[in-house]
Short mmCIF file of C-alpha atoms and ligand atoms in Angstrom, two decimals:
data_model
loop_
_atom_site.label_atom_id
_atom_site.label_comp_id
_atom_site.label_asym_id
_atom_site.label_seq_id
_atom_site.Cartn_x
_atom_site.Cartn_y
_atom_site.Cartn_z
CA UNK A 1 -22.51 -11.65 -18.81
CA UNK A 2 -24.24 -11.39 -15.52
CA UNK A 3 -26.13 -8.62 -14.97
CA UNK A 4 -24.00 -7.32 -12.35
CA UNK A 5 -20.72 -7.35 -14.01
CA UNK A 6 -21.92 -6.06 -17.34
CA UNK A 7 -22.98 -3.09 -14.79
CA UNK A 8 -19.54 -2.87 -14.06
CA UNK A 9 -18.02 -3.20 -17.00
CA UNK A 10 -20.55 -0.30 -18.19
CA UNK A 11 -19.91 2.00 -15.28
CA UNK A 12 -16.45 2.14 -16.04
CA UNK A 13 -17.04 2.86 -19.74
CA UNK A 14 -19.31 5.50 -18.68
CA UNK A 15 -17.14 6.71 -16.13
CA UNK A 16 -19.30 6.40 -12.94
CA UNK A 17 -16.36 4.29 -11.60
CA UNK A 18 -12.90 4.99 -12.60
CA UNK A 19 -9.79 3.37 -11.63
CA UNK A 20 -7.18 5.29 -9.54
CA UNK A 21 -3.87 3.37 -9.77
CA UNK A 22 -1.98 3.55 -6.36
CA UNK A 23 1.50 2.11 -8.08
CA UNK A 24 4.66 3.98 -8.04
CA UNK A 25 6.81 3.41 -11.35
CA UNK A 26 9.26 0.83 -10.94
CA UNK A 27 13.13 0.66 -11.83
CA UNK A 28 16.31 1.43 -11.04
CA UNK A 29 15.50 5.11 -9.50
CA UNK A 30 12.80 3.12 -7.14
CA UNK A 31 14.23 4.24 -3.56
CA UNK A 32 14.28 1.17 -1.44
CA UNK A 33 14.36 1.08 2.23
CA UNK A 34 17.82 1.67 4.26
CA UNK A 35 18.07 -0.28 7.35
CA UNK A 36 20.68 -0.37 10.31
CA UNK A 37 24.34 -1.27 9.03
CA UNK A 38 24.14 -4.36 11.11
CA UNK A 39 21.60 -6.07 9.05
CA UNK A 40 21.70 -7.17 5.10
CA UNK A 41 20.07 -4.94 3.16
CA UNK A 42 17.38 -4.90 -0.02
CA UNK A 43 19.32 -4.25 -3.43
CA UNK A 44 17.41 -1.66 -5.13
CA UNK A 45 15.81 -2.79 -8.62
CA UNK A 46 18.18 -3.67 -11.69
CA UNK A 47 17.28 -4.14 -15.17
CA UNK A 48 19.21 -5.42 -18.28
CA UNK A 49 18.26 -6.43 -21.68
CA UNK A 50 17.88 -9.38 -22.73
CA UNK A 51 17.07 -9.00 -26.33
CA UNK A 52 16.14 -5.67 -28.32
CA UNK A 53 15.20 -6.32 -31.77
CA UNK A 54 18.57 -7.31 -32.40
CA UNK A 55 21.05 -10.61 -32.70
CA UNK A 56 20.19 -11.98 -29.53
CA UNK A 57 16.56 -12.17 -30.55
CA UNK A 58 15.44 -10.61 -33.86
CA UNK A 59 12.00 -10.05 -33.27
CA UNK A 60 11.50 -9.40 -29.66
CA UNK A 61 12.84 -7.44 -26.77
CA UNK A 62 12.69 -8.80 -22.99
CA UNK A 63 14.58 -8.07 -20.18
CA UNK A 64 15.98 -9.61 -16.76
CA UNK A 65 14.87 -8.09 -13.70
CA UNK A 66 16.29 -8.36 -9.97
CA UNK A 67 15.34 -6.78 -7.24
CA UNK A 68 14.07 -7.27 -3.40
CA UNK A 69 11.00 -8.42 -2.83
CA UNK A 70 9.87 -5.46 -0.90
CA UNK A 71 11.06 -2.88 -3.39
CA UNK A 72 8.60 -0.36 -4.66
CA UNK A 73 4.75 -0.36 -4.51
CA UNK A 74 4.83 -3.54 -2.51
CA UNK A 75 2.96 -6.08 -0.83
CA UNK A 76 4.21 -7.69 2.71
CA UNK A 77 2.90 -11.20 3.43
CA UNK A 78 2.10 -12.53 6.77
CA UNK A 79 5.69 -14.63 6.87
CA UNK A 80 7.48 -11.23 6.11
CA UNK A 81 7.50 -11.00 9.67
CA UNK A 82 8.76 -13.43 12.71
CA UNK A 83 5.41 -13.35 14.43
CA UNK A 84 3.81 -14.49 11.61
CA UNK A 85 5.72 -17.62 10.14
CA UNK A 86 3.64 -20.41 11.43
CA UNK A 87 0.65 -18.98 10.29
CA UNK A 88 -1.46 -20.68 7.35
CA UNK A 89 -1.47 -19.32 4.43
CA UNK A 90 1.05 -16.93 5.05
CA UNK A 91 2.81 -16.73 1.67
CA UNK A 92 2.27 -14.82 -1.40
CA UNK A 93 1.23 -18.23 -3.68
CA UNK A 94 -1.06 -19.61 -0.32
CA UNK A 95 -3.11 -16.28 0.23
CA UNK A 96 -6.49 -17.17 -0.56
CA UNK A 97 -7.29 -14.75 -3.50
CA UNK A 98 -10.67 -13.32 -1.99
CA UNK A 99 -8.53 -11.67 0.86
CA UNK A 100 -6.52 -9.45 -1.98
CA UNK A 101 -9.70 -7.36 -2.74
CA UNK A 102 -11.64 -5.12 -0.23
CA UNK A 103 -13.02 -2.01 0.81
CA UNK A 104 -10.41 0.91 1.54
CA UNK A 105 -11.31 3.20 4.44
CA UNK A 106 -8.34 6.47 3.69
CA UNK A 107 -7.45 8.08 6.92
CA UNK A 108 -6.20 11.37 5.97
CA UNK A 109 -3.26 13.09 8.15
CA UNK A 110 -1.87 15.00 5.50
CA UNK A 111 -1.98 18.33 7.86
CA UNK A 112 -0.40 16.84 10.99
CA UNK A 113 2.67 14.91 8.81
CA UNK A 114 2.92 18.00 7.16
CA UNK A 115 3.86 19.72 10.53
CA UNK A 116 5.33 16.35 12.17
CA UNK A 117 7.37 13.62 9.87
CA UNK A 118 7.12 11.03 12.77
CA UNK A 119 3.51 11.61 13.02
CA UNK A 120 1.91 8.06 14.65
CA UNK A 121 -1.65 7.64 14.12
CA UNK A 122 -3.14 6.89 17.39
CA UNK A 123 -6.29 5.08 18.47
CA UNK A 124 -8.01 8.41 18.59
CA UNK A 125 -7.44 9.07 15.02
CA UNK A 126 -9.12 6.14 14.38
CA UNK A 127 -11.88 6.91 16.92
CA UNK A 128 -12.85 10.40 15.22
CA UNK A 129 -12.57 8.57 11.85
CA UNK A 130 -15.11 6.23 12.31
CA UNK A 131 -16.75 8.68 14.26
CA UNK A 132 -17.09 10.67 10.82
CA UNK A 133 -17.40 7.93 8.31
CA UNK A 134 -18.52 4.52 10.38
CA UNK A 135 -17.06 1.93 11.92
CA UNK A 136 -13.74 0.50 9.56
CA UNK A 137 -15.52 -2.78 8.41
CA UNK A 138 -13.58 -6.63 8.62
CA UNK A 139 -11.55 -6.99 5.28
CA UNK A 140 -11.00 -3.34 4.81
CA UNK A 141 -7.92 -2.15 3.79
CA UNK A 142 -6.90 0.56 5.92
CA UNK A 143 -4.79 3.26 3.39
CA UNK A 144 -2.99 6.10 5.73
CA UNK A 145 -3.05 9.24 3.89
CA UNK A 146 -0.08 11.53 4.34
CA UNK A 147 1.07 13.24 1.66
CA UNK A 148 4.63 11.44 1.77
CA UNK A 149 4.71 10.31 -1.94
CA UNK A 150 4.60 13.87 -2.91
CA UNK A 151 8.22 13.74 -1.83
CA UNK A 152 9.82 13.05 -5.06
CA UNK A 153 13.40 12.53 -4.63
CA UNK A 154 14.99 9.92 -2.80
CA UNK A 155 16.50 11.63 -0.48
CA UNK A 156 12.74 13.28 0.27
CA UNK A 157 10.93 10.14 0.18
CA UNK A 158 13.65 8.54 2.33
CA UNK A 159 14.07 11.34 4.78
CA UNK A 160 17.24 9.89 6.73
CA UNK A 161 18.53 12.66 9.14
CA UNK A 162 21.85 11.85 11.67
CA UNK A 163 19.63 9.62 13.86
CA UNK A 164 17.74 7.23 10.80
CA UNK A 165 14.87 7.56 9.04
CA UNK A 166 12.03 10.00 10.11
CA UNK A 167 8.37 9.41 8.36
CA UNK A 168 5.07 8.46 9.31
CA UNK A 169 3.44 5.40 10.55
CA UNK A 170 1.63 3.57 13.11
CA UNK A 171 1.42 3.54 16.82
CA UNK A 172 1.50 -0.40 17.90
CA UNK A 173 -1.86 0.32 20.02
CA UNK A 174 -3.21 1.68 16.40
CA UNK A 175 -2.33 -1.60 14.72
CA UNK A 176 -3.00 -3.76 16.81
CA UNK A 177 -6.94 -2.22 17.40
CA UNK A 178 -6.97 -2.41 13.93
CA UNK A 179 -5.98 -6.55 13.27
CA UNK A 180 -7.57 -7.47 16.54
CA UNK A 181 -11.07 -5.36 16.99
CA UNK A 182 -11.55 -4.57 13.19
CA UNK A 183 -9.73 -7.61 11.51
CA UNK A 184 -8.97 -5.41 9.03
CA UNK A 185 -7.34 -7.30 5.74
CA UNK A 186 -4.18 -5.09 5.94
CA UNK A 187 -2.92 -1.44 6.42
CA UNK A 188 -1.47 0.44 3.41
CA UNK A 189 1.18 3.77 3.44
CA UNK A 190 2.69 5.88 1.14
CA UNK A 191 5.85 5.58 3.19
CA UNK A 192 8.44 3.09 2.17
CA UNK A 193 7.29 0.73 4.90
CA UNK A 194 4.29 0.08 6.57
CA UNK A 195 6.51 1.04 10.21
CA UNK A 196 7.80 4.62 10.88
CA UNK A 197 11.15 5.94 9.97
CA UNK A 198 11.91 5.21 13.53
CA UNK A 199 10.49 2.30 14.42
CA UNK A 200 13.12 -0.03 14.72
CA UNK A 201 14.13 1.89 18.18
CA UNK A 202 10.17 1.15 18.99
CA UNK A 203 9.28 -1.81 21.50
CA UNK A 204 9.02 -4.06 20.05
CA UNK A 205 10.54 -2.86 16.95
CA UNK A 206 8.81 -2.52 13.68
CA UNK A 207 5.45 -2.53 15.93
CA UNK A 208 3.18 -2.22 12.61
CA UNK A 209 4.92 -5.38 10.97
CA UNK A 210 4.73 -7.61 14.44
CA UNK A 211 1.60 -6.97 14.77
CA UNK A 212 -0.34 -7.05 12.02
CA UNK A 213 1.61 -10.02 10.69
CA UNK A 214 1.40 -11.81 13.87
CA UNK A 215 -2.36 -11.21 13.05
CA UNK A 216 -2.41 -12.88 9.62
CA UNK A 217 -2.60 -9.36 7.86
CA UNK A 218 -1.26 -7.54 5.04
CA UNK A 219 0.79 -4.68 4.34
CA UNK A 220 1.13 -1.85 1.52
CA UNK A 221 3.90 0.33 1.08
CA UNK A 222 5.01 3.09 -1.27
CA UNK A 223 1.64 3.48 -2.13
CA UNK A 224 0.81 7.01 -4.18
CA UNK A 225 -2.44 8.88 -5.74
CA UNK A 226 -4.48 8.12 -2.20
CA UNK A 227 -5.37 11.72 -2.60
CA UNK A 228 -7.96 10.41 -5.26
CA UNK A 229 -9.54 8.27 -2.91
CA UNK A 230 -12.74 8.89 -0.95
CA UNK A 231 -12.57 8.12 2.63
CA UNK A 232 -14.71 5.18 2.45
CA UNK A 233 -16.31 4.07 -0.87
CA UNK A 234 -13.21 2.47 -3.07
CA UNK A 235 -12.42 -1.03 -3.72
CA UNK A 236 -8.91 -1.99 -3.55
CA UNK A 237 -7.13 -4.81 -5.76
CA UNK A 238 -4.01 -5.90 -4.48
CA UNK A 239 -2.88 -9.34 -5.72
CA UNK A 240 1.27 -9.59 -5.45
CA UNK A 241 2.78 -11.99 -7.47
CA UNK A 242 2.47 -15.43 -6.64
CA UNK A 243 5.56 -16.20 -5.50
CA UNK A 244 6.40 -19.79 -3.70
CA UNK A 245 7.25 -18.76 -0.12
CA UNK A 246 7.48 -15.81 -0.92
CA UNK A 247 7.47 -12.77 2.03
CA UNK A 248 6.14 -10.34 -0.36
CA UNK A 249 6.28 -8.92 -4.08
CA UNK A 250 6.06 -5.75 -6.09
CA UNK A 251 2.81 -5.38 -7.08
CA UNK A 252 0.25 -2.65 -9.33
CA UNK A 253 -2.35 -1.72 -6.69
CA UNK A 254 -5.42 -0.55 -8.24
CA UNK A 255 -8.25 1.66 -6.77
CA UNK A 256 -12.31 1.24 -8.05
CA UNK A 257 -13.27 4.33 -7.30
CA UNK A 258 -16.95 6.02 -7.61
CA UNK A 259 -16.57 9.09 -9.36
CA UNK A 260 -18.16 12.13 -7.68
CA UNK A 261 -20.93 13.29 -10.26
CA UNK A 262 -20.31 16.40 -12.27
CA UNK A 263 -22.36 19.56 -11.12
CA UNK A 264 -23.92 20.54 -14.38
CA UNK A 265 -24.92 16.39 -14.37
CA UNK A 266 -26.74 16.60 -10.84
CA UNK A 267 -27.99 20.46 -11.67
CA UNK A 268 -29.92 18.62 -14.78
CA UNK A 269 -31.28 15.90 -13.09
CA UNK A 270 -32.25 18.14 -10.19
CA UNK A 271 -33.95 21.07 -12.67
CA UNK A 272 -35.63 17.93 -14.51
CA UNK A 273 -37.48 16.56 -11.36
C1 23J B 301 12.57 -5.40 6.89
C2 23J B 301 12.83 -4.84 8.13
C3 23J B 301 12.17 -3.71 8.51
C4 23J B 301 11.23 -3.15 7.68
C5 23J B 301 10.93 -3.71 6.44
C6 23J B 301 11.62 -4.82 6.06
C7 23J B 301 9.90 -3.12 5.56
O1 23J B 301 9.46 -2.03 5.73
C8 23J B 301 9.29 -3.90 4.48
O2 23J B 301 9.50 -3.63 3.31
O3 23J B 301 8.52 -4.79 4.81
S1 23J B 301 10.38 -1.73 8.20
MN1 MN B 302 7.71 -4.81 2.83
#
């Protein structure tokens, strides 16, 4: 094996990388997104047995699976959206494969969602970010921290009040400084979708999707676990299923992730010379 991967493969082993998975479980619990009545909406995941050890197949148990494309821990293609449907390469089986893995830069708003559920992140955000932790490098995936997938019931996660939805996302200046000046490879959230609750009464609506579609880019949604993520330093694998023109597809998104050395580990090295 080349030297570097059998580095790899050893670091892991070792533990000086581990691998955070960013997937919510998927089934028939997995909320999906509610949109206005006016439009069709996703049917949440089903399940059903095929054959369990039993007369409709001795030896083996399988089931049958339907659901939405965008249902879960998902990934949105470029043809998802309008703005993006002439694009090339815009499907899940015509992605070119090297654009599924990248750096993650995690912008962490935890405190102000906490205090504000239709939190945007603005330019600034992303301003004092870099301003911390360098400039967001071309092909990074761009993972918004906020907390949201703590919310563990539907109802929580979904957070639909009289007037819609209400959870955090974007501001369309934030995306679009993002696909344009960074060329980022996509944004992630923890949120059901990569818009706000209340972005379909934005102009233009769903801002986040137009945009970054319209751009070529990716999205992420119902991502969880970002929490174990450093704010720059992670390699993120997200490689949907290869659907034929398909918009997008549940997916397992998987973090490499250097892990912070032990105390007593450095304290050794550091007593030792
Ligand atoms: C369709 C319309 C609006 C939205 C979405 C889908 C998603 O969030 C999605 O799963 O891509 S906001
Ligand atoms: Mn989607």
């Amino acid at each position: 094996m080349p030297a570097l991967l059998a580095e790899l493969i050893d670091a892991l082993d070792t533990g000086r990388l581990r691998i955070v998975d960013l997937t919510q479980p998927l089934g028939p619990d997995t909320p999906v997104i509610g949109l206005p009545t006016q439009f069709a909406s996703s049917p949440g995941m089903s399940i059903e047995v095929i054959s369990r050890y039993d007369q409709n197949g001795p030896a083996w148990y399988w089931n049958t699976i339907r659901l939405g494309e965008h249902t879960g821990t998902h990934f949105d293609a470029p043809v998802h959206w309008i703005t993006g449907k002439d694009l090339p390469d815009n499907t899940c089986e015509t992605i070119p494969v090297r654009r599924l893995v990248g750096p993650a830069c995690v912008i962490d708003v935890t405190v102000e969602v906490a205090k504000n559920p239709d939190f945007l992140l603005m330019p600034e955000h992303v301003a004092a970010w870099e301003k911390q932790h360098g400039t967001i490098p071309r092909g990074a995936w761009v993972l918004l921290r906020t907390g949201w997938s703590k919310r563990n019931s539907a109802r929580e996660f979904l957070n639909v009040l009289g007037d819609g939805p209400h959870s955090p996302g974007f501001h369309k200046s934030t995306s679009e400084l993002l696909a344009r000046e960074r060329d980022v490879t996509g944004v992630g959230v923890e949120t059901v979708g990569t818009d706000a609750g209340q972005a379909g009464r934005f102009d233009p609506p769903f801002p986040n999707h137009a945009t970054m579609h319209g751009a070529g880019k990716f999205g992420l949604a119902s991502l969880r676990n970002l929490d174990e993520l450093p704010p720059t330093g992670a390699v993120v694998i997200a490689a949907p299923l290869k659907i034929v023109n398909g918009s997008g597809s549940p997916l397992r998104v998987l973090a490499i992730v250097p892990e912070r050395r032990k105390a007593r580990a450095r304290a050794a090295d550091d007593a030792g010379g």
